[in-house]
Amino acid sequence: MSAEQVADLAEIRARIDLLDREVVRLLGERETLVRQAGRLKSDDAAVRAPDRVAQVIARVRAVAEEVGASPEVVERTYRAMIGAFIDLELAVHRAADPSAPPSP
């Protein structure tokens, strides 16, 4: 589906709804991988991985520029998503290793 000009608000909303469905499907795929990674990481610091977060943010900002999206919006969206996935991954990691103490 391309982003050509659409004049009708109902059609725009319908197309956004289709995109949202695809985004949620992709988030589900990402969640599966995050859960797998959470079981493999050694501690909470490995889950938080600030260097990896910085790497992802730099990459998605570059992709945003390539495709004509707002790098600022993409960064804010990714930071929120990464934060939510870190919370999930911490829970998965701790469930896999209940003896691991939570980090501050």
PDB file of N, CA, C and O in Angstrom, residues 55-102:
ATOM      1  N   GLN A  55      22.464   2.045  19.503  1.00  0.00           N
ATOM      2  CA  GLN A  55      22.687   1.519  18.151  1.00  0.00           C
ATOM      3  C   GLN A  55      21.368   1.414  17.385  1.00  0.00           C
ATOM      4  O   GLN A  55      21.280   1.823  16.225  1.00  0.00           O
ATOM      5  N   VAL A  56      20.345   0.891  18.037  1.00  0.00           N
ATOM      6  CA  VAL A  56      19.031   0.753  17.391  1.00  0.00           C
ATOM      7  C   VAL A  56      18.470   2.129  17.040  1.00  0.00           C
ATOM      8  O   VAL A  56      17.971   2.336  15.927  1.00  0.00           O
ATOM      9  N   ILE A  57      18.557   3.067  17.968  1.00  0.00           N
ATOM     10  CA  ILE A  57      18.023   4.409  17.716  1.00  0.00           C
ATOM     11  C   ILE A  57      18.735   5.059  16.537  1.00  0.00           C
ATOM     12  O   ILE A  57      18.092   5.641  15.646  1.00  0.00           O
ATOM     13  N   ALA A  58      20.046   4.952  16.487  1.00  0.00           N
ATOM     14  CA  ALA A  58      20.791   5.537  15.359  1.00  0.00           C
ATOM     15  C   ALA A  58      20.360   4.892  14.045  1.00  0.00           C
ATOM     16  O   ALA A  58      20.168   5.584  13.038  1.00  0.00           O
ATOM     17  N   ARG A  59      20.184   3.566  14.066  1.00  0.00           N
ATOM     18  CA  ARG A  59      19.802   2.859  12.843  1.00  0.00           C
ATOM     19  C   ARG A  59      18.416   3.266  12.376  1.00  0.00           C
ATOM     20  O   ARG A  59      18.211   3.553  11.201  1.00  0.00           O
ATOM     21  N   VAL A  60      17.440   3.327  13.290  1.00  0.00           N
ATOM     22  CA  VAL A  60      16.077   3.649  12.858  1.00  0.00           C
ATOM     23  C   VAL A  60      15.936   5.112  12.464  1.00  0.00           C
ATOM     24  O   VAL A  60      15.128   5.439  11.597  1.00  0.00           O
ATOM     25  N   ARG A  61      16.728   5.986  13.060  1.00  0.00           N
ATOM     26  CA  ARG A  61      16.721   7.393  12.610  1.00  0.00           C
ATOM     27  C   ARG A  61      17.225   7.481  11.172  1.00  0.00           C
ATOM     28  O   ARG A  61      16.669   8.211  10.354  1.00  0.00           O
ATOM     29  N   ALA A  62      18.281   6.714  10.863  1.00  0.00           N
ATOM     30  CA  ALA A  62      18.813   6.705   9.496  1.00  0.00           C
ATOM     31  C   ALA A  62      17.781   6.140   8.525  1.00  0.00           C
ATOM     32  O   ALA A  62      17.584   6.686   7.431  1.00  0.00           O
ATOM     33  N   VAL A  63      17.113   5.079   8.921  1.00  0.00           N
ATOM     34  CA  VAL A  63      16.074   4.492   8.065  1.00  0.00           C
ATOM     35  C   VAL A  63      14.950   5.502   7.854  1.00  0.00           C
ATOM     36  O   VAL A  63      14.447   5.662   6.734  1.00  0.00           O
ATOM     37  N   ALA A  64      14.568   6.200   8.911  1.00  0.00           N
ATOM     38  CA  ALA A  64      13.510   7.214   8.790  1.00  0.00           C
ATOM     39  C   ALA A  64      13.888   8.247   7.741  1.00  0.00           C
ATOM     40  O   ALA A  64      13.063   8.613   6.893  1.00  0.00           O
ATOM     41  N   GLU A  65      15.106   8.711   7.800  1.00  0.00           N
ATOM     42  CA  GLU A  65      15.547   9.703   6.810  1.00  0.00           C
ATOM     43  C   GLU A  65      15.520   9.125   5.406  1.00  0.00           C
ATOM     44  O   GLU A  65      15.100   9.805   4.466  1.00  0.00           O
ATOM     45  N   GLU A  66      15.941   7.877   5.250  1.00  0.00           N
ATOM     46  CA  GLU A  66      15.941   7.230   3.929  1.00  0.00           C
ATOM     47  C   GLU A  66      14.540   7.146   3.327  1.00  0.00           C
ATOM     48  O   GLU A  66      14.374   7.306   2.125  1.00  0.00           O
ATOM     49  N   VAL A  67      13.548   6.882   4.183  1.00  0.00           N
ATOM     50  CA  VAL A  67      12.189   6.656   3.670  1.00  0.00           C
ATOM     51  C   VAL A  67      11.301   7.894   3.760  1.00  0.00           C
ATOM     52  O   VAL A  67      10.119   7.834   3.423  1.00  0.00           O
ATOM     53  N   GLY A  68      11.855   9.009   4.226  1.00  0.00           N
ATOM     54  CA  GLY A  68      11.089  10.247   4.272  1.00  0.00           C
ATOM     55  C   GLY A  68      10.185  10.382   5.483  1.00  0.00           C
ATOM     56  O   GLY A  68       9.244  11.169   5.473  1.00  0.00           O
ATOM     57  N   ALA A  69      10.491   9.632   6.545  1.00  0.00           N
ATOM     58  CA  ALA A  69       9.727   9.754   7.793  1.00  0.00           C
ATOM     59  C   ALA A  69      10.462  10.718   8.720  1.00  0.00           C
ATOM     60  O   ALA A  69      11.647  10.989   8.541  1.00  0.00           O
ATOM     61  N   SER A  70       9.761  11.205   9.715  1.00  0.00           N
ATOM     62  CA  SER A  70      10.361  12.110  10.686  1.00  0.00           C
ATOM     63  C   SER A  70      11.283  11.318  11.625  1.00  0.00           C
ATOM     64  O   SER A  70      10.806  10.470  12.382  1.00  0.00           O
ATOM     65  N   PRO A  71      12.594  11.595  11.609  1.00  0.00           N
ATOM     66  CA  PRO A  71      13.492  10.897  12.534  1.00  0.00           C
ATOM     67  C   PRO A  71      13.120  11.117  13.998  1.00  0.00           C
ATOM     68  O   PRO A  71      13.277  10.222  14.828  1.00  0.00           O
ATOM     69  N   GLU A  72      12.593  12.310  14.310  1.00  0.00           N
ATOM     70  CA  GLU A  72      12.209  12.602  15.692  1.00  0.00           C
ATOM     71  C   GLU A  72      11.034  11.736  16.130  1.00  0.00           C
ATOM     72  O   GLU A  72      11.027  11.191  17.235  1.00  0.00           O
ATOM     73  N   VAL A  73      10.034  11.620  15.275  1.00  0.00           N
ATOM     74  CA  VAL A  73       8.872  10.787  15.615  1.00  0.00           C
ATOM     75  C   VAL A  73       9.291   9.328  15.721  1.00  0.00           C
ATOM     76  O   VAL A  73       8.894   8.615  16.649  1.00  0.00           O
ATOM     77  N   VAL A  74      10.111   8.890  14.795  1.00  0.00           N
ATOM     78  CA  VAL A  74      10.577   7.497  14.825  1.00  0.00           C
ATOM     79  C   VAL A  74      11.379   7.240  16.099  1.00  0.00           C
ATOM     80  O   VAL A  74      11.174   6.236  16.784  1.00  0.00           O
ATOM     81  N   GLU A  75      12.265   8.153  16.446  1.00  0.00           N
ATOM     82  CA  GLU A  75      13.050   7.965  17.672  1.00  0.00           C
ATOM     83  C   GLU A  75      12.154   7.903  18.904  1.00  0.00           C
ATOM     84  O   GLU A  75      12.313   7.028  19.758  1.00  0.00           O
ATOM     85  N   ARG A  76      11.224   8.828  19.026  1.00  0.00           N
ATOM     86  CA  ARG A  76      10.334   8.827  20.195  1.00  0.00           C
ATOM     87  C   ARG A  76       9.511   7.545  20.257  1.00  0.00           C
ATOM     88  O   ARG A  76       9.314   6.976  21.334  1.00  0.00           O
ATOM     89  N   THR A  77       9.041   7.105  19.105  1.00  0.00           N
ATOM     90  CA  THR A  77       8.257   5.869  19.054  1.00  0.00           C
ATOM     91  C   THR A  77       9.115   4.682  19.473  1.00  0.00           C
ATOM     92  O   THR A  77       8.688   3.845  20.284  1.00  0.00           O
ATOM     93  N   TYR A  78      10.310   4.607  18.934  1.00  0.00           N
ATOM     94  CA  TYR A  78      11.196   3.491  19.271  1.00  0.00           C
ATOM     95  C   TYR A  78      11.627   3.524  20.730  1.00  0.00           C
ATOM     96  O   TYR A  78      11.721   2.478  21.368  1.00  0.00           O
ATOM     97  N   ARG A  79      11.897   4.695  21.262  1.00  0.00           N
ATOM     98  CA  ARG A  79      12.286   4.754  22.683  1.00  0.00           C
ATOM     99  C   ARG A  79      11.154   4.247  23.578  1.00  0.00           C
ATOM    100  O   ARG A  79      11.401   3.517  24.547  1.00  0.00           O
ATOM    101  N   ALA A  80       9.916   4.603  23.258  1.00  0.00           N
ATOM    102  CA  ALA A  80       8.774   4.102  24.034  1.00  0.00           C
ATOM    103  C   ALA A  80       8.648   2.590  23.869  1.00  0.00           C
ATOM    104  O   ALA A  80       8.445   1.856  24.850  1.00  0.00           O
ATOM    105  N   MET A  81       8.768   2.114  22.644  1.00  0.00           N
ATOM    106  CA  MET A  81       8.647   0.679  22.380  1.00  0.00           C
ATOM    107  C   MET A  81       9.772  -0.088  23.067  1.00  0.00           C
ATOM    108  O   MET A  81       9.528  -1.114  23.714  1.00  0.00           O
ATOM    109  N   ILE A  82      10.995   0.405  22.939  1.00  0.00           N
ATOM    110  CA  ILE A  82      12.127  -0.275  23.570  1.00  0.00           C
ATOM    111  C   ILE A  82      11.946  -0.317  25.079  1.00  0.00           C
ATOM    112  O   ILE A  82      12.200  -1.342  25.713  1.00  0.00           O
ATOM    113  N   GLY A  83      11.480   0.773  25.670  1.00  0.00           N
ATOM    114  CA  GLY A  83      11.234   0.779  27.118  1.00  0.00           C
ATOM    115  C   GLY A  83      10.234  -0.284  27.525  1.00  0.00           C
ATOM    116  O   GLY A  83      10.438  -1.005  28.511  1.00  0.00           O
ATOM    117  N   ALA A  84       9.163  -0.420  26.772  1.00  0.00           N
ATOM    118  CA  ALA A  84       8.151  -1.437  27.072  1.00  0.00           C
ATOM    119  C   ALA A  84       8.725  -2.840  26.908  1.00  0.00           C
ATOM    120  O   ALA A  84       8.478  -3.735  27.734  1.00  0.00           O
ATOM    121  N   PHE A  85       9.514  -3.040  25.856  1.00  0.00           N
ATOM    122  CA  PHE A  85      10.107  -4.357  25.638  1.00  0.00           C
ATOM    123  C   PHE A  85      11.184  -4.672  26.674  1.00  0.00           C
ATOM    124  O   PHE A  85      11.355  -5.831  27.055  1.00  0.00           O
ATOM    125  N   ILE A  86      11.923  -3.673  27.148  1.00  0.00           N
ATOM    126  CA  ILE A  86      12.891  -3.918  28.221  1.00  0.00           C
ATOM    127  C   ILE A  86      12.162  -4.390  29.470  1.00  0.00           C
ATOM    128  O   ILE A  86      12.591  -5.352  30.124  1.00  0.00           O
ATOM    129  N   ASP A  87      11.045  -3.758  29.812  1.00  0.00           N
ATOM    130  CA  ASP A  87      10.257  -4.200  30.967  1.00  0.00           C
ATOM    131  C   ASP A  87       9.825  -5.652  30.800  1.00  0.00           C
ATOM    132  O   ASP A  87       9.929  -6.464  31.730  1.00  0.00           O
ATOM    133  N   LEU A  88       9.330  -5.999  29.617  1.00  0.00           N
ATOM    134  CA  LEU A  88       8.912  -7.372  29.344  1.00  0.00           C
ATOM    135  C   LEU A  88      10.106  -8.322  29.432  1.00  0.00           C
ATOM    136  O   LEU A  88      10.032  -9.382  30.059  1.00  0.00           O
ATOM    137  N   GLU A  89      11.210  -7.941  28.817  1.00  0.00           N
ATOM    138  CA  GLU A  89      12.392  -8.801  28.803  1.00  0.00           C
ATOM    139  C   GLU A  89      12.952  -9.006  30.209  1.00  0.00           C
ATOM    140  O   GLU A  89      13.406 -10.106  30.556  1.00  0.00           O
ATOM    141  N   LEU A  90      12.912  -7.965  31.040  1.00  0.00           N
ATOM    142  CA  LEU A  90      13.346  -8.116  32.431  1.00  0.00           C
ATOM    143  C   LEU A  90      12.480  -9.139  33.150  1.00  0.00           C
ATOM    144  O   LEU A  90      12.986  -9.991  33.886  1.00  0.00           O
ATOM    145  N   ALA A  91      11.182  -9.079  32.937  1.00  0.00           N
ATOM    146  CA  ALA A  91      10.277 -10.048  33.569  1.00  0.00           C
ATOM    147  C   ALA A  91      10.575 -11.463  33.090  1.00  0.00           C
ATOM    148  O   ALA A  91      10.612 -12.411  33.891  1.00  0.00           O
ATOM    149  N   VAL A  92      10.813 -11.619  31.802  1.00  0.00           N
ATOM    150  CA  VAL A  92      11.133 -12.940  31.245  1.00  0.00           C
ATOM    151  C   VAL A  92      12.463 -13.429  31.800  1.00  0.00           C
ATOM    152  O   VAL A  92      12.596 -14.590  32.213  1.00  0.00           O
ATOM    153  N   HIS A  93      13.455 -12.551  31.818  1.00  0.00           N
ATOM    154  CA  HIS A  93      14.781 -12.914  32.327  1.00  0.00           C
ATOM    155  C   HIS A  93      14.693 -13.347  33.786  1.00  0.00           C
ATOM    156  O   HIS A  93      15.257 -14.374  34.171  1.00  0.00           O
ATOM    157  N   ARG A  94      13.967 -12.588  34.595  1.00  0.00           N
ATOM    158  CA  ARG A  94      13.854 -12.918  36.021  1.00  0.00           C
ATOM    159  C   ARG A  94      13.080 -14.209  36.234  1.00  0.00           C
ATOM    160  O   ARG A  94      13.384 -14.972  37.147  1.00  0.00           O
ATOM    161  N   ALA A  95      12.093 -14.469  35.392  1.00  0.00           N
ATOM    162  CA  ALA A  95      11.344 -15.723  35.499  1.00  0.00           C
ATOM    163  C   ALA A  95      12.233 -16.912  35.134  1.00  0.00           C
ATOM    164  O   ALA A  95      12.112 -17.987  35.724  1.00  0.00           O
ATOM    165  N   ALA A  96      13.141 -16.710  34.180  1.00  0.00           N
ATOM    166  CA  ALA A  96      14.044 -17.779  33.770  1.00  0.00           C
ATOM    167  C   ALA A  96      15.124 -18.022  34.823  1.00  0.00           C
ATOM    168  O   ALA A  96      15.640 -19.127  34.933  1.00  0.00           O
ATOM    169  N   ASP A  97      15.454 -16.978  35.597  1.00  0.00           N
ATOM    170  CA  ASP A  97      16.476 -17.084  36.637  1.00  0.00           C
ATOM    171  C   ASP A  97      15.977 -16.395  37.904  1.00  0.00           C
ATOM    172  O   ASP A  97      16.381 -15.274  38.206  1.00  0.00           O
ATOM    173  N   PRO A  98      15.087 -17.073  38.648  1.00  0.00           N
ATOM    174  CA  PRO A  98      14.480 -16.416  39.818  1.00  0.00           C
ATOM    175  C   PRO A  98      15.492 -16.059  40.908  1.00  0.00           C
ATOM    176  O   PRO A  98      15.213 -15.259  41.774  1.00  0.00           O
ATOM    177  N   SER A  99      16.691 -16.658  40.865  1.00  0.00           N
ATOM    178  CA  SER A  99      17.693 -16.329  41.880  1.00  0.00           C
ATOM    179  C   SER A  99      18.397 -15.006  41.581  1.00  0.00           C
ATOM    180  O   SER A  99      19.092 -14.472  42.439  1.00  0.00           O
ATOM    181  N   ALA A 100      18.225 -14.482  40.381  1.00  0.00           N
ATOM    182  CA  ALA A 100      18.880 -13.224  40.020  1.00  0.00           C
ATOM    183  C   ALA A 100      18.209 -12.071  40.754  1.00  0.00           C
ATOM    184  O   ALA A 100      17.006 -11.897  40.673  1.00  0.00           O
ATOM    185  N   PRO A 101      19.008 -11.249  41.455  1.00  0.00           N
ATOM    186  CA  PRO A 101      18.412 -10.103  42.148  1.00  0.00           C
ATOM    187  C   PRO A 101      18.036  -9.016  41.150  1.00  0.00           C
ATOM    188  O   PRO A 101      18.735  -8.829  40.154  1.00  0.00           O
ATOM    189  N   PRO A 102      16.943  -8.331  41.408  1.00  0.00           N
ATOM    190  CA  PRO A 102      16.585  -7.211  40.511  1.00  0.00           C
ATOM    191  C   PRO A 102      17.598  -6.105  40.648  1.00  0.00           C
ATOM    192  O   PRO A 102      18.137  -5.864  41.716  1.00  0.00           O
TER     193      PRO A 102
END
